[in-house]
Coordinates of C-alpha atoms in Angstrom, one line a residue:
Chain R
M1 CA 0.8 -10.2 -24.7
N2 CA 3.9 -9.6 -22.6
Q3 CA 7.4 -9.7 -24.1
H4 CA 9.6 -12.6 -23.1
P5 CA 13.3 -11.8 -22.7
A6 CA 15.5 -12.6 -25.6
I7 CA 17.0 -16.0 -25.0
D8 CA 20.5 -14.4 -25.3
D9 CA 19.6 -11.9 -22.6
V10 CA 18.8 -14.5 -20.0
R11 CA 21.3 -14.1 -17.1
T12 CA 19.5 -15.3 -14.0
V13 CA 17.2 -18.3 -13.3
A14 CA 15.1 -19.0 -10.2
C15 CA 14.8 -22.6 -9.0
I16 CA 11.8 -23.2 -6.9
G17 CA 12.5 -26.1 -4.6
A18 CA 16.0 -27.5 -4.0
G19 CA 15.4 -31.2 -3.7
T20 CA 16.9 -33.9 -6.0
I21 CA 15.3 -32.4 -9.1
G22 CA 15.3 -28.7 -8.2
G23 CA 18.8 -28.9 -6.9
G24 CA 19.9 -30.8 -10.0
W25 CA 18.4 -28.1 -12.2
A26 CA 20.3 -25.5 -10.1
G27 CA 23.6 -27.3 -10.7
Y28 CA 22.9 -27.5 -14.4
F29 CA 21.9 -23.8 -14.8
L30 CA 25.0 -22.8 -12.9
A31 CA 27.2 -25.0 -15.2
R32 CA 25.7 -23.3 -18.2
G33 CA 26.8 -19.9 -16.9
Y34 CA 23.6 -18.6 -15.3
R35 CA 23.2 -17.0 -11.9
V36 CA 20.8 -19.1 -9.9
K37 CA 18.4 -17.9 -7.1
V38 CA 16.9 -20.8 -5.2
W39 CA 13.7 -20.7 -3.2
D40 CA 13.4 -23.4 -0.6
P41 CA 11.8 -23.1 2.9
A42 CA 14.0 -25.9 4.5
A43 CA 16.6 -24.7 7.0
D44 CA 19.3 -26.9 5.5
A45 CA 18.5 -26.2 1.9
G46 CA 21.8 -24.3 1.3
V47 CA 23.9 -27.1 2.8
R48 CA 22.1 -29.8 0.8
L49 CA 22.4 -27.8 -2.4
A50 CA 26.1 -27.2 -1.9
Q51 CA 26.6 -31.0 -1.6
L52 CA 24.5 -31.6 -4.7
I53 CA 26.5 -29.1 -6.8
D54 CA 29.7 -30.6 -5.5
A55 CA 28.6 -34.0 -6.6
A56 CA 27.4 -32.9 -10.0
W57 CA 30.3 -30.6 -10.9
P58 CA 32.9 -33.3 -11.9
A59 CA 30.4 -35.0 -14.2
L60 CA 29.6 -31.7 -15.8
A61 CA 33.3 -30.9 -16.2
E62 CA 33.8 -34.3 -18.0
L63 CA 31.0 -33.4 -20.4
D64 CA 32.7 -30.1 -21.2
M65 CA 29.7 -28.2 -19.9
L66 CA 31.4 -25.6 -17.6
D67 CA 32.3 -22.9 -20.1
G68 CA 32.0 -19.6 -18.3
A69 CA 30.4 -21.2 -15.2
D70 CA 30.8 -19.8 -11.7
K71 CA 30.2 -22.6 -9.2
E72 CA 29.4 -20.1 -6.5
A73 CA 26.9 -17.9 -8.4
W74 CA 23.9 -19.0 -6.4
S75 CA 21.9 -17.9 -3.4
V76 CA 19.1 -19.4 -1.3
H77 CA 16.0 -17.5 -0.3
T78 CA 13.1 -18.2 1.9
D79 CA 11.0 -15.3 0.5
L80 CA 9.4 -16.1 -2.8
A81 CA 9.3 -12.5 -4.1
E82 CA 12.9 -12.0 -3.2
A83 CA 13.9 -15.3 -5.0
V84 CA 12.3 -14.3 -8.3
D85 CA 13.2 -10.7 -8.2
G86 CA 15.1 -9.8 -11.4
V87 CA 15.2 -13.4 -12.8
D88 CA 14.6 -14.1 -16.5
F89 CA 13.2 -17.6 -16.1
V90 CA 11.7 -19.8 -13.3
Q91 CA 12.0 -23.6 -13.0
E92 CA 9.6 -25.0 -10.5
S93 CA 10.4 -28.3 -8.8
A94 CA 8.3 -28.4 -5.7
P95 CA 6.9 -31.7 -4.3
E96 CA 4.3 -33.6 -6.5
D97 CA 1.2 -32.4 -4.6
L98 CA -1.5 -30.9 -6.7
A99 CA -2.9 -28.5 -4.0
L100 CA 0.6 -27.3 -3.2
K101 CA 1.4 -26.7 -6.9
R102 CA -1.9 -24.8 -7.3
R103 CA -1.2 -22.4 -4.4
L104 CA 2.5 -22.1 -5.4
F105 CA 1.6 -21.2 -9.0
A106 CA -0.8 -18.5 -7.9
D107 CA 1.8 -17.1 -5.6
L108 CA 4.5 -17.3 -8.3
D109 CA 2.3 -15.5 -10.8
A110 CA 1.7 -12.7 -8.3
V111 CA 5.4 -12.1 -7.7
C112 CA 7.1 -12.8 -11.1
A113 CA 7.4 -10.1 -13.8
P114 CA 4.7 -10.7 -16.4
G115 CA 7.1 -11.7 -19.3
V116 CA 8.9 -14.3 -17.3
V117 CA 8.2 -17.9 -18.4
I118 CA 7.7 -20.4 -15.6
G119 CA 8.6 -24.0 -16.3
S120 CA 7.4 -26.9 -14.1
S121 CA 9.3 -30.1 -13.5
T122 CA 6.1 -32.0 -12.7
S123 CA 6.3 -35.6 -13.7
G124 CA 2.6 -36.2 -13.6
Y125 CA 0.2 -33.3 -13.5
S126 CA -1.0 -31.3 -16.5
M127 CA -0.5 -27.6 -16.6
T128 CA -4.2 -27.2 -17.1
E129 CA -4.9 -28.7 -13.7
M130 CA -2.0 -27.0 -11.9
A131 CA -2.6 -23.5 -13.2
V132 CA -6.3 -23.2 -12.3
D133 CA -5.8 -20.6 -9.6
V134 CA -3.4 -18.4 -11.6
A135 CA -5.2 -15.1 -11.9
G136 CA -2.8 -12.8 -13.8
H137 CA -0.7 -14.5 -16.4
P138 CA -1.5 -18.1 -16.9
E139 CA -0.2 -17.9 -20.5
R140 CA 3.4 -18.1 -19.3
F141 CA 3.1 -21.4 -17.4
V142 CA 4.7 -24.4 -19.2
V143 CA 5.6 -27.9 -18.3
G144 CA 9.4 -28.6 -18.7
H145 CA 9.7 -32.1 -17.4
P146 CA 13.3 -33.3 -16.9
F147 CA 14.7 -36.8 -16.1
N148 CA 16.7 -37.6 -13.1
P149 CA 19.4 -36.5 -12.7
P150 CA 18.5 -33.2 -14.6
Y151 CA 22.2 -32.2 -14.9
L152 CA 23.0 -35.4 -16.9
I153 CA 20.0 -36.7 -18.7
P154 CA 19.3 -34.4 -21.7
L155 CA 15.6 -35.1 -22.2
V156 CA 13.1 -32.3 -21.4
E157 CA 9.4 -32.7 -22.4
V158 CA 7.7 -29.3 -23.0
V159 CA 4.0 -28.8 -23.2
G160 CA 1.5 -26.1 -22.3
G161 CA -1.9 -26.2 -20.6
D162 CA -5.2 -24.9 -22.0
R163 CA -4.4 -21.3 -21.0
T164 CA -0.7 -21.4 -22.0
A165 CA 0.3 -19.2 -25.0
A166 CA 2.0 -21.1 -27.8
A167 CA 4.7 -18.4 -27.7
A168 CA 5.6 -19.3 -24.1
V169 CA 5.8 -23.0 -25.0
A170 CA 8.0 -22.1 -28.0
W171 CA 10.2 -19.8 -25.8
A172 CA 10.7 -22.6 -23.2
A173 CA 11.6 -25.1 -25.9
D174 CA 14.1 -22.6 -27.3
F175 CA 15.6 -21.9 -24.0
Y176 CA 16.0 -25.5 -23.0
T177 CA 17.5 -26.3 -26.4
R178 CA 19.9 -23.4 -26.0
I179 CA 21.2 -24.8 -22.7
G180 CA 21.9 -28.1 -24.3
K181 CA 18.8 -30.1 -23.6
S182 CA 17.1 -32.6 -26.0
V183 CA 13.6 -31.1 -26.1
I184 CA 10.4 -32.9 -27.1
H185 CA 7.9 -30.2 -27.8
M186 CA 4.5 -31.9 -27.4
D187 CA 1.4 -30.4 -29.1
R188 CA -1.1 -31.7 -26.5
E189 CA -1.3 -32.7 -22.8
V190 CA -1.0 -36.5 -22.3
P191 CA -0.9 -38.0 -18.8
G192 CA 2.7 -39.0 -18.1
F193 CA 3.9 -37.1 -21.2
I194 CA 5.9 -39.5 -23.5
A195 CA 8.9 -41.1 -21.8
N196 CA 7.1 -41.7 -18.5
R197 CA 4.2 -43.4 -20.3
L198 CA 6.7 -45.7 -22.0
Q199 CA 8.8 -46.5 -19.0
E200 CA 5.7 -46.8 -16.8
A201 CA 4.2 -49.4 -19.2
L202 CA 7.3 -51.4 -18.8
W203 CA 7.4 -50.9 -15.0
R204 CA 3.8 -51.9 -14.6
E205 CA 4.3 -55.1 -16.6
A206 CA 7.4 -55.8 -14.4
L207 CA 5.3 -55.3 -11.2
H208 CA 2.7 -57.7 -12.5
M209 CA 5.5 -60.3 -13.2
V210 CA 6.8 -59.9 -9.6
E211 CA 3.3 -60.1 -8.3
N212 CA 2.7 -63.4 -10.1
G213 CA 6.1 -64.9 -9.4
E214 CA 7.0 -64.9 -13.1
A215 CA 10.2 -63.0 -12.7
T216 CA 12.4 -61.7 -9.9
V217 CA 13.6 -58.1 -9.5
E218 CA 17.1 -59.2 -10.4
Q219 CA 15.9 -61.0 -13.6
I220 CA 13.8 -58.0 -14.6
D221 CA 16.7 -55.7 -14.3
R222 CA 19.2 -58.0 -16.0
S223 CA 16.8 -58.8 -18.8
I224 CA 17.0 -55.0 -19.7
T225 CA 20.7 -54.2 -18.9
D226 CA 22.0 -57.3 -20.7
G227 CA 19.3 -57.3 -23.4
P228 CA 17.4 -54.4 -25.1
G229 CA 18.9 -51.8 -22.8
L230 CA 22.2 -52.3 -24.8
R231 CA 20.5 -51.0 -27.9
W232 CA 18.2 -48.2 -26.6
P233 CA 20.8 -45.5 -25.9
F234 CA 21.7 -45.6 -29.6
Q235 CA 18.5 -46.7 -31.4
G236 CA 15.2 -46.3 -29.7
P237 CA 12.4 -48.9 -29.6
M238 CA 11.0 -47.9 -33.0
L239 CA 14.4 -48.1 -34.7
T240 CA 15.1 -51.4 -32.9
F241 CA 12.1 -52.9 -34.6
H242 CA 13.0 -51.2 -37.9
L243 CA 16.2 -53.3 -37.8
A244 CA 14.3 -56.4 -36.7
G245 CA 12.6 -56.4 -40.0
G246 CA 15.8 -57.1 -41.9
P247 CA 16.4 -55.3 -45.2
G248 CA 12.6 -54.6 -45.5
G249 CA 12.8 -52.6 -42.3
M250 CA 9.7 -51.6 -40.3
G251 CA 7.3 -52.3 -43.2
H252 CA 8.4 -55.9 -43.4
M253 CA 8.4 -56.2 -39.6
L254 CA 4.8 -55.0 -39.2
D255 CA 3.5 -57.0 -42.2
H256 CA 5.1 -60.2 -41.0
F257 CA 5.1 -60.0 -37.2
G258 CA 2.1 -57.8 -36.9
P259 CA -0.1 -60.8 -36.0
S260 CA 2.1 -61.3 -32.9
L261 CA 0.5 -58.1 -31.5
K262 CA -2.4 -60.4 -30.8
S263 CA -0.3 -62.6 -28.6
P264 CA -0.6 -62.4 -24.9
W265 CA 3.0 -61.1 -24.5
T266 CA 2.0 -58.4 -22.0
R267 CA -1.0 -57.5 -20.1
L268 CA -1.4 -54.4 -22.3
T269 CA -3.5 -55.1 -25.4
A270 CA -2.0 -53.6 -28.6
P271 CA -4.0 -51.3 -30.9
E272 CA -5.5 -52.7 -34.1
L273 CA -2.7 -52.6 -36.7
T274 CA -4.6 -50.6 -39.3
R275 CA -3.1 -49.6 -42.6
E276 CA -2.9 -46.0 -41.3
L277 CA -1.0 -47.0 -38.2
R278 CA 1.3 -49.3 -40.1
D279 CA 2.1 -46.5 -42.6
A280 CA 2.6 -43.9 -39.9
V281 CA 5.1 -46.0 -38.1
V282 CA 7.0 -47.0 -41.4
A283 CA 7.1 -43.3 -42.5
G284 CA 8.4 -42.2 -39.1
C285 CA 11.2 -44.8 -39.3
E286 CA 12.1 -43.7 -42.9
E287 CA 12.1 -40.1 -41.9
A288 CA 14.2 -40.7 -38.8
T289 CA 16.8 -42.7 -40.7
G290 CA 17.1 -40.6 -43.8
K291 CA 19.8 -41.8 -46.2
H292 CA 21.0 -44.4 -43.8
T293 CA 20.4 -47.9 -45.2
I294 CA 19.4 -50.8 -43.0
A295 CA 23.0 -52.1 -43.5
D296 CA 24.3 -48.7 -42.3
L297 CA 22.0 -48.9 -39.3
V298 CA 23.1 -52.4 -38.5
A299 CA 26.7 -51.4 -38.6
E300 CA 26.0 -48.4 -36.4
R301 CA 24.1 -50.6 -33.9
D302 CA 26.9 -53.1 -33.7
A303 CA 29.5 -50.4 -33.2
G304 CA 27.4 -48.9 -30.5
I305 CA 26.8 -52.2 -28.7
V306 CA 30.5 -53.1 -28.8
A307 CA 31.5 -49.7 -27.4
L308 CA 28.8 -49.9 -24.8
R309 CA 29.7 -53.4 -23.7
R310 CA 33.4 -52.4 -23.3
L311 CA 32.1 -49.4 -21.3
T312 CA 29.8 -51.4 -19.0
A313 CA 32.5 -54.1 -18.5
G314 CA 34.9 -51.4 -17.3
L315 CA 32.4 -49.7 -15.1
R316 CA 31.3 -53.0 -13.5
A317 CA 34.9 -53.9 -12.8
A318 CA 35.4 -50.6 -11.1
T319 CA 32.2 -50.8 -8.9
P320 CA 31.0 -54.4 -8.8
V321 CA 27.3 -54.9 -8.0
P322 CA 26.8 -58.4 -6.6
Q323 CA 25.5 -60.9 -9.2
P324 CA 23.3 -63.8 -8.2
Chain E
M1 CA 17.8 -90.7 -18.7
N2 CA 20.4 -90.0 -21.3
Q3 CA 23.7 -88.6 -20.4
H4 CA 24.5 -85.1 -21.7
P5 CA 28.0 -84.4 -22.8
A6 CA 30.2 -82.7 -20.3
I7 CA 30.2 -79.0 -21.0
D8 CA 34.0 -79.1 -21.4
D9 CA 33.7 -81.8 -24.1
V10 CA 31.4 -79.8 -26.4
R11 CA 33.3 -79.4 -29.7
T12 CA 30.7 -79.1 -32.4
V13 CA 27.4 -77.3 -32.5
A14 CA 24.6 -77.5 -35.1
C15 CA 22.7 -74.3 -36.1
I16 CA 19.3 -75.1 -37.6
G17 CA 18.5 -72.1 -39.9
A18 CA 21.0 -69.5 -41.0
G19 CA 18.9 -66.3 -41.1
T20 CA 19.7 -63.3 -39.0
I21 CA 19.3 -65.1 -35.7
G22 CA 20.6 -68.5 -36.7
G23 CA 23.5 -67.0 -38.6
G24 CA 24.3 -64.7 -35.7
W25 CA 24.4 -67.7 -33.4
A26 CA 26.7 -69.5 -35.9
G27 CA 29.1 -66.6 -35.9
Y28 CA 29.1 -66.5 -32.1
F29 CA 29.7 -70.3 -31.6
L30 CA 32.6 -70.0 -34.1
A31 CA 34.1 -67.1 -32.2
R32 CA 33.9 -69.1 -29.0
G33 CA 36.0 -71.8 -30.6
Y34 CA 33.4 -74.4 -31.7
R35 CA 33.0 -76.1 -35.0
V36 CA 29.6 -75.2 -36.5
K37 CA 27.4 -77.3 -38.8
V38 CA 24.6 -75.3 -40.3
W39 CA 21.4 -76.7 -41.7
D40 CA 19.6 -74.4 -44.1
P41 CA 17.6 -75.4 -47.2
A42 CA 18.2 -72.1 -49.1
A43 CA 20.5 -72.3 -52.1
D44 CA 22.4 -69.1 -51.0
A45 CA 22.7 -70.0 -47.3
G46 CA 26.4 -70.4 -47.5
V47 CA 27.0 -67.1 -49.2
R48 CA 24.8 -65.2 -46.7
L49 CA 26.3 -66.9 -43.8
A50 CA 29.8 -66.0 -44.9
Q51 CA 28.7 -62.3 -45.2
L52 CA 27.2 -62.4 -41.8
I53 CA 30.3 -63.9 -40.2
D54 CA 32.5 -61.3 -42.0
A55 CA 30.3 -58.6 -40.6
A56 CA 30.3 -60.0 -37.0
W57 CA 34.0 -60.9 -36.8
P58 CA 35.5 -57.4 -36.2
A59 CA 33.0 -56.7 -33.4
L60 CA 33.8 -60.0 -31.7
A61 CA 37.5 -59.3 -32.0
E62 CA 36.9 -55.9 -30.3
L63 CA 35.2 -57.7 -27.4
D64 CA 38.2 -60.1 -27.1
M65 CA 36.0 -63.1 -27.9
L66 CA 38.1 -64.8 -30.6
D67 CA 40.5 -66.9 -28.4
G68 CA 41.1 -70.1 -30.3
A69 CA 38.5 -69.3 -32.9
D70 CA 38.7 -70.7 -36.5
K71 CA 36.6 -68.4 -38.7
E72 CA 36.4 -71.1 -41.4
A73 CA 35.3 -74.0 -39.1
W74 CA 31.8 -74.2 -40.5
S75 CA 29.9 -76.1 -43.1
V76 CA 26.4 -75.9 -44.6
H77 CA 24.2 -78.9 -45.1
T78 CA 20.8 -79.4 -46.7
D79 CA 20.3 -82.8 -45.1
L80 CA 19.2 -82.6 -41.5
A81 CA 20.7 -85.9 -40.3
E82 CA 24.0 -85.0 -41.9
A83 CA 23.9 -81.6 -40.2
V84 CA 23.4 -82.9 -36.7
D85 CA 25.7 -86.0 -37.1
G86 CA 28.4 -85.9 -34.4
V87 CA 27.3 -82.6 -32.8
D88 CA 27.2 -82.0 -29.0
F89 CA 24.5 -79.3 -29.0
V90 CA 21.8 -78.0 -31.4
Q91 CA 20.6 -74.4 -31.6
E92 CA 17.3 -74.1 -33.6
S93 CA 16.5 -70.8 -35.2
A94 CA 13.9 -71.6 -37.9
P95 CA 11.2 -69.1 -38.9
E96 CA 8.5 -68.4 -36.2
D97 CA 5.8 -70.7 -37.5
L98 CA 4.3 -73.1 -35.1
A99 CA 3.5 -75.9 -37.5
L100 CA 6.9 -75.7 -39.0
K101 CA 8.6 -75.8 -35.6
R102 CA 6.5 -78.8 -34.6
R103 CA 7.5 -80.8 -37.7
L104 CA 11.1 -79.7 -37.4
F105 CA 11.3 -80.7 -33.7
A106 CA 9.9 -84.2 -34.5
D107 CA 12.5 -84.5 -37.3
L108 CA 15.3 -83.2 -35.1
D109 CA 14.4 -85.6 -32.3
A110 CA 14.6 -88.5 -34.8
V111 CA 18.1 -87.7 -36.1
C112 CA 19.9 -86.3 -33.0
A113 CA 21.7 -88.6 -30.6
P114 CA 19.6 -88.9 -27.4
G115 CA 21.8 -87.0 -25.0
V116 CA 22.1 -83.9 -27.2
V117 CA 20.3 -80.9 -25.9
I118 CA 18.3 -78.9 -28.4
G119 CA 17.9 -75.2 -27.7
S120 CA 15.3 -73.1 -29.6
S121 CA 15.7 -69.4 -30.4
T122 CA 11.9 -68.9 -30.5
S123 CA 10.9 -65.5 -29.4
G124 CA 7.2 -66.3 -28.8
Y125 CA 6.3 -70.0 -28.6
S126 CA 6.5 -72.2 -25.5
M127 CA 8.4 -75.4 -25.6
T128 CA 5.2 -77.2 -24.4
E129 CA 3.4 -76.2 -27.6
M130 CA 6.4 -76.7 -30.0
A131 CA 7.4 -80.1 -28.8
V132 CA 3.9 -81.8 -29.0
D133 CA 5.0 -84.1 -31.9
V134 CA 8.3 -85.1 -30.4
A135 CA 8.0 -88.9 -29.9
G136 CA 11.4 -90.0 -28.6
H137 CA 13.2 -87.6 -26.3
P138 CA 11.1 -84.5 -25.5
E139 CA 13.1 -84.1 -22.3
R140 CA 16.1 -82.5 -24.1
F141 CA 14.1 -79.7 -25.8
V142 CA 14.8 -76.3 -24.2
V143 CA 14.1 -72.7 -25.1
G144 CA 17.3 -70.6 -25.4
H145 CA 15.9 -67.3 -26.5
P146 CA 18.6 -64.8 -27.6
F147 CA 18.4 -61.1 -28.6
N148 CA 19.4 -59.7 -31.9
P149 CA 22.2 -59.7 -32.7
P150 CA 23.0 -62.9 -30.9
Y151 CA 26.7 -62.4 -31.3
L152 CA 26.6 -59.1 -29.3
I153 CA 23.7 -59.0 -26.9
P154 CA 24.5 -61.3 -23.9
L155 CA 21.0 -62.1 -22.8
V156 CA 19.6 -65.6 -23.2
E157 CA 16.4 -66.7 -21.6
V158 CA 16.3 -70.4 -20.8
V159 CA 13.1 -72.3 -19.9
G160 CA 11.8 -75.8 -20.5
G161 CA 8.3 -77.1 -21.5
D162 CA 6.1 -79.5 -19.5
R163 CA 8.0 -82.5 -20.8
T164 CA 11.5 -81.0 -20.5
A165 CA 13.8 -82.5 -17.9
A166 CA 15.2 -80.0 -15.3
A167 CA 18.6 -81.5 -16.0
A168 CA 18.4 -80.4 -19.7
V169 CA 17.4 -76.9 -18.7
A170 CA 20.3 -76.7 -16.3
W171 CA 22.7 -78.1 -18.9
A172 CA 21.6 -75.5 -21.4
A173 CA 21.9 -72.7 -18.8
D174 CA 25.4 -73.9 -18.0
F175 CA 26.5 -74.2 -21.6
Y176 CA 25.2 -70.7 -22.5
T177 CA 26.9 -69.3 -19.4
R178 CA 30.1 -71.0 -20.3
I179 CA 30.2 -69.4 -23.7
G180 CA 29.8 -65.9 -22.2
K181 CA 26.1 -65.4 -22.2
S182 CA 24.0 -63.7 -19.5
V183 CA 21.5 -66.4 -18.7
I184 CA 18.1 -65.9 -17.2
H185 CA 16.9 -69.4 -16.0
M186 CA 13.2 -69.1 -15.8
D187 CA 11.3 -71.6 -13.6
R188 CA 8.1 -71.5 -15.7
E189 CA 6.8 -70.8 -19.2
V190 CA 5.5 -67.2 -19.6
P191 CA 4.4 -65.9 -23.0
G192 CA 7.1 -63.6 -24.3
F193 CA 9.5 -64.7 -21.6
I194 CA 10.8 -61.7 -19.6
A195 CA 12.6 -59.2 -21.7
N196 CA 10.1 -59.4 -24.6
R197 CA 7.2 -58.9 -22.3
L198 CA 8.8 -55.8 -20.9
Q199 CA 9.9 -54.3 -24.2
E200 CA 6.6 -55.3 -25.8
A201 CA 4.6 -53.5 -23.1
L202 CA 6.6 -50.3 -24.0
W203 CA 6.2 -51.0 -27.7
R204 CA 2.4 -51.4 -27.4
E205 CA 2.1 -48.2 -25.5
A206 CA 4.2 -46.5 -28.2
L207 CA 1.9 -47.9 -30.9
H208 CA -1.2 -46.6 -29.1
M209 CA 0.5 -43.1 -28.8
V210 CA 1.2 -43.0 -32.6
E211 CA -2.4 -44.3 -33.3
N212 CA -3.8 -41.4 -31.2
G213 CA -1.5 -38.7 -32.5
E214 CA 0.0 -38.3 -29.0
A215 CA 3.6 -38.8 -30.1
T216 CA 5.6 -39.3 -33.3
V217 CA 8.0 -42.1 -34.1
E218 CA 10.9 -39.7 -33.7
Q219 CA 9.6 -38.4 -30.3
I220 CA 9.1 -41.9 -29.0
D221 CA 12.6 -43.0 -29.9
R222 CA 14.3 -39.8 -28.7
S223 CA 12.3 -40.0 -25.4
I224 CA 14.1 -43.2 -24.7
T225 CA 17.6 -42.6 -26.3
D226 CA 18.0 -39.2 -24.6
G227 CA 16.0 -40.2 -21.4
P228 CA 15.7 -43.4 -19.5
G229 CA 17.7 -45.3 -22.2
L230 CA 20.8 -43.6 -20.8
R231 CA 20.3 -45.3 -17.5
W232 CA 19.2 -48.8 -18.5
P233 CA 22.4 -50.3 -19.7
F234 CA 23.8 -49.8 -16.2
Q235 CA 20.8 -49.9 -13.9
G236 CA 17.7 -51.6 -15.0
P237 CA 14.2 -50.3 -14.5
M238 CA 13.9 -51.6 -10.9
L239 CA 17.2 -50.1 -9.8
T240 CA 16.3 -46.9 -11.6
F241 CA 13.2 -46.5 -9.3
H242 CA 15.3 -47.7 -6.3
L243 CA 17.4 -44.5 -6.9
A244 CA 14.3 -42.4 -7.6
G245 CA 13.3 -43.0 -3.9
G246 CA 16.3 -41.0 -2.7
P247 CA 18.1 -42.2 0.5
G248 CA 15.1 -44.3 1.4
G249 CA 15.4 -46.3 -1.9
M250 CA 12.6 -48.4 -3.3
G251 CA 10.7 -48.6 0.0
H252 CA 10.3 -44.9 0.1
M253 CA 9.5 -44.7 -3.6
L254 CA 6.7 -47.3 -3.3
D255 CA 5.3 -45.8 -0.1
H256 CA 5.2 -42.3 -1.4
F257 CA 4.7 -42.6 -5.2
G258 CA 2.7 -45.9 -5.1
P259 CA -0.6 -44.0 -5.4
S260 CA 0.6 -42.7 -8.8
L261 CA 0.2 -46.3 -10.0
K262 CA -3.5 -45.4 -10.1
S263 CA -2.8 -42.6 -12.5
P264 CA -3.7 -43.1 -16.2
W265 CA 0.0 -42.9 -17.2
T266 CA -0.3 -45.8 -19.6
R267 CA -3.0 -47.9 -21.0
L268 CA -1.8 -50.8 -18.8
T269 CA -3.3 -50.9 -15.4
A270 CA -0.9 -51.6 -12.6
P271 CA -1.3 -54.4 -10.1
E272 CA -2.6 -53.5 -6.6
L273 CA 0.4 -52.5 -4.5
T274 CA -0.1 -55.0 -1.7
R275 CA 2.3 -55.2 1.2
E276 CA 3.6 -58.5 -0.2
L277 CA 4.4 -56.9 -3.6
R278 CA 5.9 -53.9 -2.0
D279 CA 8.1 -56.0 0.2
A280 CA 9.1 -58.4 -2.6
V281 CA 10.3 -55.4 -4.8
V282 CA 12.1 -53.8 -1.9
A283 CA 13.9 -57.0 -0.9
G284 CA 14.8 -57.6 -4.5
C285 CA 16.5 -54.2 -4.8
E286 CA 18.3 -54.7 -1.5
E287 CA 19.6 -58.1 -2.6
A288 CA 20.7 -56.8 -6.0
T289 CA 22.6 -53.9 -4.6
G290 CA 24.2 -55.6 -1.6
K291 CA 26.6 -53.3 0.3
H292 CA 26.3 -50.5 -2.2
T293 CA 24.6 -47.6 -0.6
I294 CA 22.2 -45.3 -2.4
A295 CA 25.0 -42.7 -2.6
D296 CA 27.3 -45.4 -4.2
L297 CA 24.6 -46.2 -6.7
V298 CA 24.1 -42.6 -7.5
A299 CA 27.8 -42.1 -8.1
E300 CA 27.9 -45.2 -10.3
R301 CA 24.8 -44.0 -12.2
D302 CA 26.4 -40.6 -12.9
A303 CA 29.7 -42.1 -13.9
G304 CA 27.8 -44.5 -16.3
I305 CA 25.7 -41.7 -17.8
V306 CA 28.7 -39.4 -18.3
A307 CA 30.7 -42.2 -20.0
L308 CA 27.7 -43.2 -22.1
R309 CA 27.0 -39.6 -23.2
R310 CA 30.6 -39.2 -24.3
L311 CA 30.3 -42.5 -26.2
T312 CA 27.0 -41.6 -27.9
A313 CA 28.2 -38.2 -28.8
G314 CA 31.3 -39.7 -30.5
L315 CA 29.2 -42.3 -32.3
R316 CA 26.7 -39.8 -33.5
A317 CA 29.5 -37.5 -34.8
A318 CA 30.8 -40.5 -36.7
T319 CA 27.5 -41.6 -38.3
P320 CA 25.0 -38.8 -38.0
V321 CA 21.3 -39.8 -38.2
P322 CA 19.3 -36.8 -39.3
Q323 CA 17.6 -35.0 -36.5
P324 CA 14.3 -33.1 -37.0

């Protein structure tokens, strides 16, 4: 077992790939005060990265995220060994191509010091399938899946593969948390992780609706932006339905509206609403809301929606997107 | 063909049912300056409605929606004919029970003046199946499906049944638009309409994940609130993927990531990505964004996320929900 650096001692991070995701990570690490070494074989990688950092910096300043940051503390390398030399963590954001990732991971393993954890931004592959050719230290390869843009969206989904050590997954979760990310530490590999599975289910239903002439692209987007999308930044889909149950919360919702799960409301069939599933969902809602009563949650929801509507009205006035 | 009142001449609205949805509608109509007559057989309907209006009023004031509103301009009735006497529009929000709705719609038809349009808040039934027992004027029955809370969420989905007149659907769409709603005028009945189908696909996938131990309730909610939920109030799911394609937009996204639709990322199988479907989605995105370049949209997205994160941080500090 190789020692990982103490989280406090991390000074330098390598970003493998400087596209939209890798470059976004580089900007974020810089903002959080780290030195960033970027590996990217493209001739214009440095120019593109400078543009991306310039674009991200004002947003990060507005979020008070630039304490101790040096905007110039980055370098671009075309040699992989040089890029990872002396770094304390590696974030890989190469193109989504399984063969490419497999070769790259074997190469990374050969050049990175053994205790260095390597996080992958993959949005679709499991670490088990990506790390098959890693000969030396497969135990330090972890998925750390961000959302676009990585410098603004807090979510990072963290999960290991079948040869990843639990300590490396825990280290990555701690590191991402330390730098201000909202970490979901998954205990098993699930295709699409969590958020992508959920948004992809919605997206697939939307594509079916376009395919069948049931809704236009504009109607689909507006049905979310002017509907449930106004609740979800504050209260996720589970809490939303917890409130839909009235004072009885999720328990009442499932007991009374559960039968509607049989309705053909989407092309995805719902699971059987067993007593166990019902109780798990209810318990999860109660745990998530703690001492907040349904009345508290309703007041918080309303305050959130009011603030959000004022915000979106202001933003739309500033940059109008044509409405039909 | 019976003449509908001119939108400008609407003065009084009947709300049938004063539960969470019906009461929320009543508060909204009041705020927009209408007199509201409420029919509800419950003995405590008036007390509950007064509480609901009290709770909604400050939010509506913050949204500058109280011009000319009289908070006391409502009455509760237990006699249906009395409740709809002299009204210019009816919003029905009775419990989701098909037999009940069928009886109620027949009764409403018998007591409402012929030109009065009757909108239903149903979240699941089609007007075709609800209006089967309407003998006199089925042509004025329209679905006007709101989102909870109806006084804050702008979306209303409007669609008729097989005996509804196009003029009545258009009248309802005009009226809801006039009172400040974001109206989606659907040209056909689809189970779950649009927004419910989309959020229900996400919800069903979430239930499957809980059922299989793949994610907890807390992880599901946080994967949305701290992830894609931070984009959706500004840019819906279609525009989100339009931006995920980089400078090439949705066309590039579908051409390059289309194959991932075959991945088992959700339990819902995607449609075949035909040339027609690809082109329809791309054209819809281009139409929705008009002269806004991808770079404009990226800047708008970032400004929106920054503002939204500042907002949610403030709201969470004010009313902390326990985190794991």
